[in-house]
JSON list of C-alpha atoms in Angstrom, two decimals:
[
{"chain": "A", "resi": 30, "resn": "UNK", "atom": "CA", "xyz": [-14.37, 26.61, 14.36]},
{"chain": "A", "resi": 31, "resn": "UNK", "atom": "CA", "xyz": [-13.62, 30.21, 13.43]},
{"chain": "A", "resi": 32, "resn": "UNK", "atom": "CA", "xyz": [-11.44, 29.06, 10.54]},
{"chain": "A", "resi": 33, "resn": "UNK", "atom": "CA", "xyz": [-14.29, 26.92, 9.18]},
{"chain": "A", "resi": 34, "resn": "UNK", "atom": "CA", "xyz": [-16.73, 29.83, 9.37]},
{"chain": "A", "resi": 35, "resn": "UNK", "atom": "CA", "xyz": [-14.24, 32.20, 7.78]},
{"chain": "A", "resi": 36, "resn": "UNK", "atom": "CA", "xyz": [-13.49, 29.86, 4.87]},
{"chain": "A", "resi": 37, "resn": "UNK", "atom": "CA", "xyz": [-17.16, 28.92, 4.44]},
{"chain": "A", "resi": 38, "resn": "UNK", "atom": "CA", "xyz": [-18.18, 32.56, 4.09]},
{"chain": "A", "resi": 39, "resn": "UNK", "atom": "CA", "xyz": [-15.62, 33.51, 1.43]},
{"chain": "A", "resi": 40, "resn": "UNK", "atom": "CA", "xyz": [-17.46, 31.94, -1.50]},
{"chain": "A", "resi": 41, "resn": "UNK", "atom": "CA", "xyz": [-21.09, 31.07, -2.29]},
{"chain": "A", "resi": 42, "resn": "UNK", "atom": "CA", "xyz": [-20.37, 27.32, -2.28]},
{"chain": "A", "resi": 43, "resn": "UNK", "atom": "CA", "xyz": [-17.63, 25.70, -0.21]},
{"chain": "A", "resi": 44, "resn": "UNK", "atom": "CA", "xyz": [-16.78, 22.02, 0.16]},
{"chain": "A", "resi": 45, "resn": "UNK", "atom": "CA", "xyz": [-14.40, 20.63, 2.76]},
{"chain": "A", "resi": 46, "resn": "UNK", "atom": "CA", "xyz": [-12.93, 17.37, 1.50]},
{"chain": "A", "resi": 47, "resn": "UNK", "atom": "CA", "xyz": [-10.05, 14.92, 1.68]},
{"chain": "A", "resi": 48, "resn": "UNK", "atom": "CA", "xyz": [-8.14, 14.00, -1.45]},
{"chain": "A", "resi": 49, "resn": "UNK", "atom": "CA", "xyz": [-8.63, 10.26, -0.83]},
{"chain": "A", "resi": 50, "resn": "UNK", "atom": "CA", "xyz": [-12.40, 10.44, -0.27]},
{"chain": "A", "resi": 51, "resn": "UNK", "atom": "CA", "xyz": [-14.47, 9.02, -3.15]},
{"chain": "A", "resi": 52, "resn": "UNK", "atom": "CA", "xyz": [-17.72, 10.62, -1.92]},
{"chain": "A", "resi": 53, "resn": "UNK", "atom": "CA", "xyz": [-15.94, 13.98, -1.80]},
{"chain": "A", "resi": 54, "resn": "UNK", "atom": "CA", "xyz": [-15.00, 13.51, -5.44]},
{"chain": "A", "resi": 55, "resn": "UNK", "atom": "CA", "xyz": [-18.61, 12.63, -6.30]},
{"chain": "A", "resi": 56, "resn": "UNK", "atom": "CA", "xyz": [-20.01, 15.71, -4.54]},
{"chain": "A", "resi": 57, "resn": "UNK", "atom": "CA", "xyz": [-17.47, 17.97, -6.24]},
{"chain": "A", "resi": 58, "resn": "UNK", "atom": "CA", "xyz": [-18.39, 16.44, -9.61]},
{"chain": "A", "resi": 59, "resn": "UNK", "atom": "CA", "xyz": [-22.09, 17.02, -8.90]},
{"chain": "A", "resi": 60, "resn": "UNK", "atom": "CA", "xyz": [-21.47, 20.70, -8.18]},
{"chain": "A", "resi": 61, "resn": "UNK", "atom": "CA", "xyz": [-19.39, 21.09, -11.34]},
{"chain": "A", "resi": 62, "resn": "UNK", "atom": "CA", "xyz": [-22.11, 19.33, -13.39]},
{"chain": "A", "resi": 63, "resn": "UNK", "atom": "CA", "xyz": [-24.73, 21.74, -12.04]},
{"chain": "A", "resi": 64, "resn": "UNK", "atom": "CA", "xyz": [-22.51, 24.66, -13.07]},
{"chain": "A", "resi": 65, "resn": "UNK", "atom": "CA", "xyz": [-21.13, 25.72, -9.70]},
{"chain": "A", "resi": 66, "resn": "UNK", "atom": "CA", "xyz": [-17.46, 26.34, -9.03]},
{"chain": "A", "resi": 67, "resn": "UNK", "atom": "CA", "xyz": [-17.14, 25.75, -5.29]},
{"chain": "A", "resi": 68, "resn": "UNK", "atom": "CA", "xyz": [-14.13, 26.57, -3.16]},
{"chain": "A", "resi": 69, "resn": "UNK", "atom": "CA", "xyz": [-12.52, 23.26, -2.26]},
{"chain": "A", "resi": 70, "resn": "UNK", "atom": "CA", "xyz": [-10.56, 22.85, 0.96]},
{"chain": "A", "resi": 71, "resn": "UNK", "atom": "CA", "xyz": [-8.66, 19.56, 1.17]},
{"chain": "A", "resi": 72, "resn": "UNK", "atom": "CA", "xyz": [-8.26, 18.89, 4.90]},
{"chain": "A", "resi": 73, "resn": "UNK", "atom": "CA", "xyz": [-5.50, 16.33, 4.39]},
{"chain": "A", "resi": 74, "resn": "UNK", "atom": "CA", "xyz": [-3.47, 19.01, 2.56]},
{"chain": "A", "resi": 75, "resn": "UNK", "atom": "CA", "xyz": [-3.97, 21.73, 5.18]},
{"chain": "A", "resi": 76, "resn": "UNK", "atom": "CA", "xyz": [-1.66, 22.00, 8.21]},
{"chain": "A", "resi": 77, "resn": "UNK", "atom": "CA", "xyz": [-4.73, 22.76, 10.36]},
{"chain": "A", "resi": 78, "resn": "UNK", "atom": "CA", "xyz": [-6.81, 20.04, 8.74]},
{"chain": "A", "resi": 79, "resn": "UNK", "atom": "CA", "xyz": [-7.17, 17.88, 11.86]},
{"chain": "A", "resi": 80, "resn": "UNK", "atom": "CA", "xyz": [-8.48, 20.86, 13.86]},
{"chain": "A", "resi": 81, "resn": "UNK", "atom": "CA", "xyz": [-10.93, 21.72, 11.08]},
{"chain": "A", "resi": 82, "resn": "UNK", "atom": "CA", "xyz": [-12.05, 18.10, 10.92]},
{"chain": "A", "resi": 83, "resn": "UNK", "atom": "CA", "xyz": [-12.90, 18.19, 14.65]},
{"chain": "A", "resi": 84, "resn": "UNK", "atom": "CA", "xyz": [-14.79, 21.45, 14.15]},
{"chain": "A", "resi": 85, "resn": "UNK", "atom": "CA", "xyz": [-16.81, 19.92, 11.30]},
{"chain": "A", "resi": 86, "resn": "UNK", "atom": "CA", "xyz": [-17.70, 16.95, 13.49]},
{"chain": "A", "resi": 87, "resn": "UNK", "atom": "CA", "xyz": [-18.92, 19.33, 16.18]},
{"chain": "A", "resi": 88, "resn": "UNK", "atom": "CA", "xyz": [-21.29, 20.80, 13.57]},
{"chain": "A", "resi": 89, "resn": "UNK", "atom": "CA", "xyz": [-22.79, 17.34, 13.15]},
{"chain": "A", "resi": 90, "resn": "UNK", "atom": "CA", "xyz": [-20.91, 16.27, 10.05]},
{"chain": "A", "resi": 91, "resn": "UNK", "atom": "CA", "xyz": [-20.10, 12.60, 10.56]},
{"chain": "A", "resi": 92, "resn": "UNK", "atom": "CA", "xyz": [-18.12, 11.54, 8.67]},
{"chain": "A", "resi": 93, "resn": "UNK", "atom": "CA", "xyz": [-16.39, 14.89, 8.68]},
{"chain": "A", "resi": 94, "resn": "UNK", "atom": "CA", "xyz": [-16.06, 15.08, 4.88]},
{"chain": "A", "resi": 95, "resn": "UNK", "atom": "CA", "xyz": [-17.49, 16.05, 2.54]},
{"chain": "A", "resi": 96, "resn": "UNK", "atom": "CA", "xyz": [-18.90, 19.01, 4.41]},
{"chain": "A", "resi": 97, "resn": "UNK", "atom": "CA", "xyz": [-20.84, 21.43, 2.22]},
{"chain": "A", "resi": 98, "resn": "UNK", "atom": "CA", "xyz": [-21.62, 25.08, 2.91]},
{"chain": "A", "resi": 99, "resn": "UNK", "atom": "CA", "xyz": [-23.88, 27.12, 0.65]},
{"chain": "A", "resi": 100, "resn": "UNK", "atom": "CA", "xyz": [-24.28, 30.83, 1.24]},
{"chain": "A", "resi": 101, "resn": "UNK", "atom": "CA", "xyz": [-22.06, 30.55, 4.32]},
{"chain": "A", "resi": 102, "resn": "UNK", "atom": "CA", "xyz": [-24.43, 28.04, 5.98]},
{"chain": "A", "resi": 103, "resn": "UNK", "atom": "CA", "xyz": [-23.68, 24.42, 6.73]},
{"chain": "A", "resi": 104, "resn": "UNK", "atom": "CA", "xyz": [-25.92, 22.30, 4.50]},
{"chain": "A", "resi": 105, "resn": "UNK", "atom": "CA", "xyz": [-24.62, 18.84, 5.31]},
{"chain": "A", "resi": 106, "resn": "UNK", "atom": "CA", "xyz": [-22.58, 15.94, 4.07]},
{"chain": "A", "resi": 107, "resn": "UNK", "atom": "CA", "xyz": [-22.90, 13.70, 1.03]},
{"chain": "A", "resi": 108, "resn": "UNK", "atom": "CA", "xyz": [-26.23, 12.09, 2.01]},
{"chain": "A", "resi": 109, "resn": "UNK", "atom": "CA", "xyz": [-27.77, 15.51, 2.61]},
{"chain": "A", "resi": 110, "resn": "UNK", "atom": "CA", "xyz": [-26.51, 16.90, -0.69]},
{"chain": "A", "resi": 111, "resn": "UNK", "atom": "CA", "xyz": [-27.71, 13.84, -2.62]},
{"chain": "A", "resi": 112, "resn": "UNK", "atom": "CA", "xyz": [-31.15, 14.17, -0.99]},
{"chain": "A", "resi": 113, "resn": "UNK", "atom": "CA", "xyz": [-31.30, 17.84, -1.98]},
{"chain": "A", "resi": 114, "resn": "UNK", "atom": "CA", "xyz": [-30.34, 16.94, -5.54]},
{"chain": "A", "resi": 115, "resn": "UNK", "atom": "CA", "xyz": [-32.95, 14.19, -5.75]},
{"chain": "A", "resi": 116, "resn": "UNK", "atom": "CA", "xyz": [-35.75, 16.44, -4.48]},
{"chain": "A", "resi": 117, "resn": "UNK", "atom": "CA", "xyz": [-34.66, 19.23, -6.82]},
{"chain": "A", "resi": 118, "resn": "UNK", "atom": "CA", "xyz": [-33.78, 21.85, -4.22]},
{"chain": "A", "resi": 119, "resn": "UNK", "atom": "CA", "xyz": [-29.96, 21.84, -4.49]},
{"chain": "A", "resi": 120, "resn": "UNK", "atom": "CA", "xyz": [-29.90, 23.83, -7.73]},
{"chain": "A", "resi": 121, "resn": "UNK", "atom": "CA", "xyz": [-32.26, 26.46, -6.30]},
{"chain": "A", "resi": 122, "resn": "UNK", "atom": "CA", "xyz": [-30.11, 26.76, -3.17]},
{"chain": "A", "resi": 123, "resn": "UNK", "atom": "CA", "xyz": [-27.08, 27.40, -5.38]},
{"chain": "A", "resi": 124, "resn": "UNK", "atom": "CA", "xyz": [-29.01, 29.96, -7.44]},
{"chain": "A", "resi": 125, "resn": "UNK", "atom": "CA", "xyz": [-30.22, 31.74, -4.29]},
{"chain": "A", "resi": 126, "resn": "UNK", "atom": "CA", "xyz": [-26.64, 31.86, -2.94]},
{"chain": "A", "resi": 127, "resn": "UNK", "atom": "CA", "xyz": [-25.43, 33.17, -6.33]},
{"chain": "A", "resi": 128, "resn": "UNK", "atom": "CA", "xyz": [-23.18, 30.16, -6.81]},
{"chain": "A", "resi": 129, "resn": "UNK", "atom": "CA", "xyz": [-24.79, 29.64, -10.24]},
{"chain": "A", "resi": 130, "resn": "UNK", "atom": "CA", "xyz": [-26.84, 31.89, -12.51]},
{"chain": "A", "resi": 131, "resn": "UNK", "atom": "CA", "xyz": [-29.84, 30.85, -14.60]}
]
């Protein structure tokens, strides 16, 4: 859990993913389209990925990826991020966290 918190706090926007996850790819693309450049941590490429996956599940992220942190805070998984985008609040969250500038 400490590793997740440490990685999540190093950049304004952080996404934990797996390279084979299509929803992870979609969420990353959404962030890039908005103008953010999130830190991406591929759990299937990390030697401690299984431990981090368990920690993400304990935060309530099920499935464990994609798991999105903005401003060091856990925001949610793909359904949460899509909901925030639809209601227009995702971009403002990224602006407030200084992940994008407008």
